[in-house]
Amino acid sequence: MMTRRLFVRGSAIVMAGIGAAPSWLARAAEGARGKRKTLVAIFQRGAADSLNVVVPFSEKRYYELRPTIGIAAPSGQNSGPAQNSAIDLDGRFGLHPQLQPLKAFWDKGQLAIVEATGSPDPSRSHFDAQDYMESGTPGKTSGDGWLNRALLPAGPETSPVRAIAMGAQLPRTLRGDRAAIAVNDMQSFQVGNQDTSSILESMYAGSADSRLERTGKDAFAAMKMIRSITQGPNNPPGNQQYFQGGELGRSLQQVARLIKADVGVEAAFAEVGGWDHHGNEPGQLANLLRQFGQALSAFCQDMGDRMDDIVLVTMSEFGRTAQENGNNGTDHGHGGAMMVLGGPVRGGKIYGRWPGLATEQLYEGRDLAVTTDFRAVLSELVAGHLGQTNLAQVFPGFTPGDRLGLLRS
Amino acid sequence: MRRTALLALASALCLAYANKKSADEARQFLKQIPNNEKITQALNRLTFGPRPGDAEQVRSQGLKKWIDLQLHPERIPENPVLAEKLKTLDTLTMSAEQLVQNYPTPQIVKQMVAGQMPFPTDPDRRMMIEKLVAKAEKKQGQAEQANPDAPEAQPLADLLPREQIRTLRTGTPEQRMAAFQALTKDRQADVIAALPAGMRQGLFQFAPPELRRRIELANGPQQVVARDLMEGKLLRAIYSNRQLDEVLADFWFNHFNVFLDKGADRYLVTAYEREAIRPHVLGKFKDLLEATAKSPAMLFYLDNWQSVGPDAPQLRGAVPKKGKRGLNENYGRELLELHTLGVDGGYTQRDVTEVARCFTGWTINQPQRGGTFAFNRRTHDNGEKVVLGVTIPAGGGMADGEKVLDIVAHHPSTARFISRKLAQRFVADEPPPALVERMAQTFLKSDGDLREVMRTMLDSKEAWSEGAYRSKMKSPLEMVTSAVRAVNGNVDFAFALANQVAQLGQPLYRKQEPTGYSNSSKEWVNSAGLLARMNFALQLANDKVPGVKVDTAAGMTLGSPEFQKK
């Protein structure tokens, strides 16, 4: 373990010196400047079983590895009732049947999927792998997160709610120098009355503890802005669908409300847990994916034309074993899949090189291999959508290779 | 070339800066704090926060003697107030089996009706459950338009005259209670079952403990178990005289975290905390580890109860039943990563799989009925295993798992990992390595005696240094309990406080991931959390937290930045 880490750390230092930006980067960033764009990151905590989310149904080997929990090929190609079979995307891969609401965005060319993506770090620890992915530094945990570093330096116009995480905690992804806030519930994001609030505000402003001083300052600034928003009416279309989207639906509904208020949200983070299906996977995964699909779909519909300026990306710390385990579930694996969704996305396409599922093609003989570093995916979005060209700052030690071309610009 | 040179220079400077910074930090851990501050530090770190008068008491007793007593909780007489408050929380002393029977899920209630399970013997509980059954049957009856003879749970309007309903809804607390207590017990049960949720809650706030219990049962018997756990934890944290024991119970439960809402764990966590965690927090680490390894709660939470060896007798030659059978690595991995060696403790994926093989057959009898630990020879992988370089010969049976526990409990990586985690909780977010090393040495020399490890830590200079003093943020649990203690609040019932802890970001017994909550301050400094803390402080001081009475105007103080630290 130690050697592996030392190696990764060592190589990071070497790579930092090379850092010649590929030429597409400058062009991509050029297009992103000027307009107010939002990048929404969604973390599926617990290691989502990508092989049952985006099903490689044309691989016979898939059904050999998963005789019990495998998702049937799209009806017509294999037996099984239609509602239990994958939704065909490109003749090779299909969405889990519960992700039907996302099919429309695939057809419209707004949804792209990156297959066999993940971290080069071999850890199968949820906690390390989440930390690494959120830090954007595989093999080590840094104090701040990639999405915070992806934000441009603050200017006079910068909003106090430019970076917002839904939840009671600020996730590592958004920790760092740029002001970022965690909001559990917009309605209750305030303190006492005007008087008590301003006294407390001044107490925090005068705190000798710099962390508390800064967090307090950010919190009160954001509070004032959010109060002005929550005083207005809120009747988004698709309220019901957000509700069916569970925890994630509720989070995205609030993100949507902020975006619609035009208060300068640049980065948003939402998370959904419960993907660690070591046993009885099929029912649990179906439930989660139903909510997942409803939540994303409700958000896109609510955003309407604003989707032209929004990119949403999903990630999970690693994938799961290619072979099902003995309990109708899967254990910790390696490669997974990411979804990229939004108006600027060149969707309707599966990205990334598919490594195959034969034993010798699997990572350590058991897991889907990683052929696309998750940082390659995020780099394109950070540069092309947020206009952050200093990728060495966002992903130190990582040089993106050939462009995937996830965004139209 | 120039660029490379610059970079080298920059990183050299960074390194020099980092070295200087860590040297500065190291010096902070050598500077002793004055005696008064030591007492503050002790009360902040070894208790759930000082109450008025605590500092004087420690001073007159002498800090050293006070610490020594806290390390021997059995020598401290327990607070009689606590015993009184815990009295109504009867689930805390029940076995898992008793919980299933007395606070059943809807499925178990069905089995009771079908005669497959006995009803609870306590008459109140039995009556409430029978009312619930009647209500459910009526619902079903309406749906099927059948069985007009089913006993009915009546709507409120059929039970009480309009006047009385109005009193129950809008009367003063005294009027509401008087109206309710004028009814016969049987009628009371009908009324509780028929009350809309809002009115039930309205009654709850003013009800004496015994009535509160019946109202909780009507809300859903199985929820009582979770509620008692949370209330028990908060009441102990606030009222116990054995404060360090409580802090350690929190620490070790969190270290060996299980998630209350995972299936059968709903009924297994109570006994887990009481019997696997609490007795060992100042004992031998090996005993603690073994108690968790054999606890149904952990076996269920980390799926080991379903793990079957690939070469187990049950599978050999037979066609595997659909799904259901095979090796599950979940416990094996977390045992090494989180419970003992730590992620950098020097194990491989191979070790994880081998450990998982050793634990095959460690399972639970009837988990859904409040099961017990069992070893199943037929699902155990009896082959040879190699764990961390140690060969475990074939044919060991249940002893394989015990051997693994023995290896990891005495491993130097475990000594270091556990010592660092304790030092992180009690001393500083980034504890000085020299201190951790001394604690680890004590761990290894004393056969993992946790009291001795604590003593090494508390005898150290570092624990009472500038570097440690008030350097940590309180967790939400610590914030809420220390606030109540600081203002000498009187807690009648604690579930509203538990909701506050959850709002602040730390739902009790409900951390889904086996990591437990972070011991590091960073986790708890964020905008949503800070605002929630301020709001809680204001509500508490304004007497707006149900179940808690305070007499103070300290809202601003409790919400201040200083109060968030310890």
CSV table of C-alpha atoms in Angstrom, one decimal, chain A residues 1-2 4-5 13 16-20 45 67-68 123-128 130 132 143 167-170 172 175 180-184 188-193 195-197 199-201 203-204 207-209 211-212 215-216 218-220 223 273-276 278-280 321 324-328 331-332 364 366, chain B residues 3-4 7 11 262 302-303 306-308 321-330 333-334 337-338 343-349 353 429 470-473 476 502-506 511-515 517 521-535 538 555-562 564-565:
chain,number,residue,atom,x,y,z
A,1,MET,CA,0.0,0.0,0.0
A,2,MET,CA,2.7,2.4,1.0
A,4,ARG,CA,1.8,2.4,-4.4
A,5,ARG,CA,1.0,5.7,-2.7
A,13,ILE,CA,5.4,15.8,-8.9
A,16,ALA,CA,3.5,18.8,-12.8
A,17,GLY,CA,6.6,20.0,-14.5
A,18,ILE,CA,5.5,18.9,-17.9
A,19,GLY,CA,2.0,20.3,-18.1
A,20,ALA,CA,1.9,21.6,-21.7
A,45,ARG,CA,-21.9,7.3,-2.9
A,67,PRO,CA,-26.6,-15.3,-14.3
A,68,THR,CA,-28.9,-14.0,-11.6
A,123,SER,CA,-8.1,1.4,-3.9
A,124,ARG,CA,-11.3,-0.5,-3.2
A,125,SER,CA,-12.0,1.4,-0.1
A,126,HIS,CA,-15.1,3.5,-0.4
A,127,PHE,CA,-13.7,6.2,1.8
A,128,ASP,CA,-10.3,6.5,0.2
A,130,GLN,CA,-14.4,8.9,-2.6
A,132,TYR,CA,-9.5,10.8,-4.0
A,143,GLY,CA,-7.7,19.3,1.7
A,167,GLY,CA,-26.7,18.8,2.3
A,168,ALA,CA,-25.8,19.4,5.9
A,169,GLN,CA,-22.0,19.1,5.2
A,170,LEU,CA,-19.8,20.7,2.7
A,172,ARG,CA,-14.7,17.6,-0.1
A,175,ARG,CA,-13.9,22.5,-0.1
A,180,ALA,CA,-18.6,27.6,-1.2
A,181,ILE,CA,-21.6,26.9,1.0
A,182,ALA,CA,-23.6,23.9,2.1
A,183,VAL,CA,-27.4,24.3,2.2
A,184,ASN,CA,-29.5,21.6,3.6
A,188,SER,CA,-34.5,27.2,6.8
A,189,PHE,CA,-31.3,28.7,5.7
A,190,GLN,CA,-31.5,31.7,8.1
A,191,VAL,CA,-30.9,32.6,11.7
A,192,GLY,CA,-33.4,34.1,14.2
A,193,ASN,CA,-34.7,37.6,13.4
A,195,ASP,CA,-31.4,41.7,15.1
A,196,THR,CA,-30.1,38.4,16.4
A,197,SER,CA,-28.8,37.6,13.0
A,199,ILE,CA,-25.3,40.3,16.2
A,200,LEU,CA,-24.3,36.7,15.5
A,201,GLU,CA,-22.9,37.9,12.1
A,203,MET,CA,-19.5,37.7,16.4
A,204,TYR,CA,-18.4,35.4,13.6
A,207,SER,CA,-13.8,35.3,15.6
A,208,ALA,CA,-10.1,34.6,16.1
A,209,ASP,CA,-10.6,31.2,14.5
A,211,ARG,CA,-12.1,28.8,9.7
A,212,LEU,CA,-15.1,30.0,11.7
A,215,THR,CA,-17.3,30.1,7.1
A,216,GLY,CA,-19.5,32.5,9.1
A,218,ASP,CA,-19.9,33.1,3.6
A,219,ALA,CA,-22.9,31.7,5.5
A,220,PHE,CA,-24.3,35.1,6.3
A,223,MET,CA,-28.2,33.6,3.8
A,273,GLY,CA,-26.1,7.4,-1.2
A,274,GLY,CA,-27.0,3.7,-0.9
A,275,TRP,CA,-25.3,2.2,-3.9
A,276,ASP,CA,-23.2,-0.4,-2.0
A,278,HIS,CA,-23.3,-6.4,-1.6
A,279,GLY,CA,-26.6,-8.4,-1.4
A,280,ASN,CA,-30.1,-8.4,-2.9
A,321,THR,CA,-17.1,-6.8,-9.4
A,324,GLU,CA,-22.1,-11.3,-9.1
A,325,ASN,CA,-21.3,-12.6,-5.6
A,326,GLY,CA,-23.1,-15.3,-3.7
A,327,ASN,CA,-25.7,-13.0,-2.2
A,328,ASN,CA,-27.4,-11.6,-5.3
A,331,ASP,CA,-18.5,-6.5,-4.3
A,332,HIS,CA,-16.1,-3.6,-4.6
A,364,GLU,CA,-7.0,-7.9,-11.7
A,366,ARG,CA,-12.3,-9.4,-11.6
B,3,ARG,CA,10.8,26.5,-16.0
B,4,THR,CA,12.0,23.3,-14.4
B,7,LEU,CA,9.7,24.7,-10.3
B,11,SER,CA,9.0,23.1,-4.4
B,262,LYS,CA,-30.4,-1.7,7.7
B,302,LEU,CA,-21.5,-6.0,6.9
B,303,ASP,CA,-23.2,-9.0,5.3
B,306,GLN,CA,-24.7,-14.5,4.3
B,307,SER,CA,-21.1,-15.2,3.3
B,308,VAL,CA,-20.5,-18.8,2.2
B,321,LYS,CA,-29.2,-22.2,-5.6
B,322,LYS,CA,-30.2,-19.1,-7.6
B,323,GLY,CA,-28.1,-16.2,-6.2
B,324,LYS,CA,-27.9,-16.3,-2.4
B,325,ARG,CA,-24.6,-18.3,-1.9
B,326,GLY,CA,-21.0,-17.3,-2.1
B,327,LEU,CA,-18.2,-15.3,-0.5
B,328,ASN,CA,-18.9,-11.8,0.7
B,329,GLU,CA,-15.9,-9.6,1.3
B,330,ASN,CA,-17.6,-6.7,3.0
B,333,ARG,CA,-12.4,-5.6,4.1
B,334,GLU,CA,-13.8,-3.2,6.8
B,337,GLU,CA,-9.4,-1.1,6.8
B,338,LEU,CA,-11.6,0.5,9.5
B,343,VAL,CA,-6.1,1.5,5.1
B,344,ASP,CA,-2.3,2.0,5.1
B,345,GLY,CA,-1.8,-0.9,7.5
B,346,GLY,CA,-0.1,-3.2,5.0
B,347,TYR,CA,-2.6,-5.6,3.7
B,348,THR,CA,-3.6,-6.6,0.1
B,349,GLN,CA,-6.7,-7.5,-1.8
B,353,THR,CA,-10.3,-12.4,0.4
B,429,ASP,CA,-7.0,16.8,14.6
B,470,ARG,CA,-9.4,24.5,22.3
B,471,SER,CA,-8.1,23.4,18.9
B,472,LYS,CA,-11.1,21.2,17.9
B,473,MET,CA,-14.6,21.9,16.8
B,476,PRO,CA,-23.1,18.2,16.5
B,502,ALA,CA,-29.5,15.2,13.1
B,503,GLN,CA,-30.3,18.7,11.7
B,504,LEU,CA,-26.8,19.7,12.6
B,505,GLY,CA,-25.5,16.8,10.4
B,506,GLN,CA,-25.0,13.8,12.7
B,511,LYS,CA,-24.5,6.8,9.8
B,512,GLN,CA,-24.9,4.5,6.8
B,513,GLU,CA,-21.2,4.1,6.0
B,514,PRO,CA,-19.0,1.8,8.2
B,515,THR,CA,-16.5,4.7,8.6
B,517,TYR,CA,-18.6,10.1,11.7
B,521,SER,CA,-13.0,19.2,13.0
B,522,LYS,CA,-13.0,20.0,9.3
B,523,GLU,CA,-16.0,17.9,8.8
B,524,TRP,CA,-18.1,20.1,11.0
B,525,VAL,CA,-17.2,23.6,9.8
B,526,ASN,CA,-19.6,24.6,7.0
B,527,SER,CA,-22.2,27.2,6.4
B,528,ALA,CA,-25.3,25.0,6.7
B,529,GLY,CA,-24.0,23.4,9.9
B,530,LEU,CA,-23.1,26.8,11.5
B,531,LEU,CA,-26.5,28.3,10.8
B,532,ALA,CA,-28.1,25.2,12.2
B,533,ARG,CA,-26.0,25.5,15.3
B,534,MET,CA,-27.0,29.2,15.8
B,535,ASN,CA,-30.6,28.3,15.3
B,538,LEU,CA,-31.5,30.4,19.9
B,555,GLY,CA,-28.7,32.0,23.1
B,556,MET,CA,-26.1,34.3,21.6
B,557,THR,CA,-23.3,32.7,23.7
B,558,LEU,CA,-24.3,29.2,22.7
B,559,GLY,CA,-24.5,30.3,19.1
B,560,SER,CA,-21.1,32.1,19.2
B,561,PRO,CA,-18.0,30.9,17.5
B,562,GLU,CA,-16.3,30.3,20.8
B,564,GLN,CA,-18.5,25.7,18.8
B,565,LYS,CA,-15.0,24.8,19.9
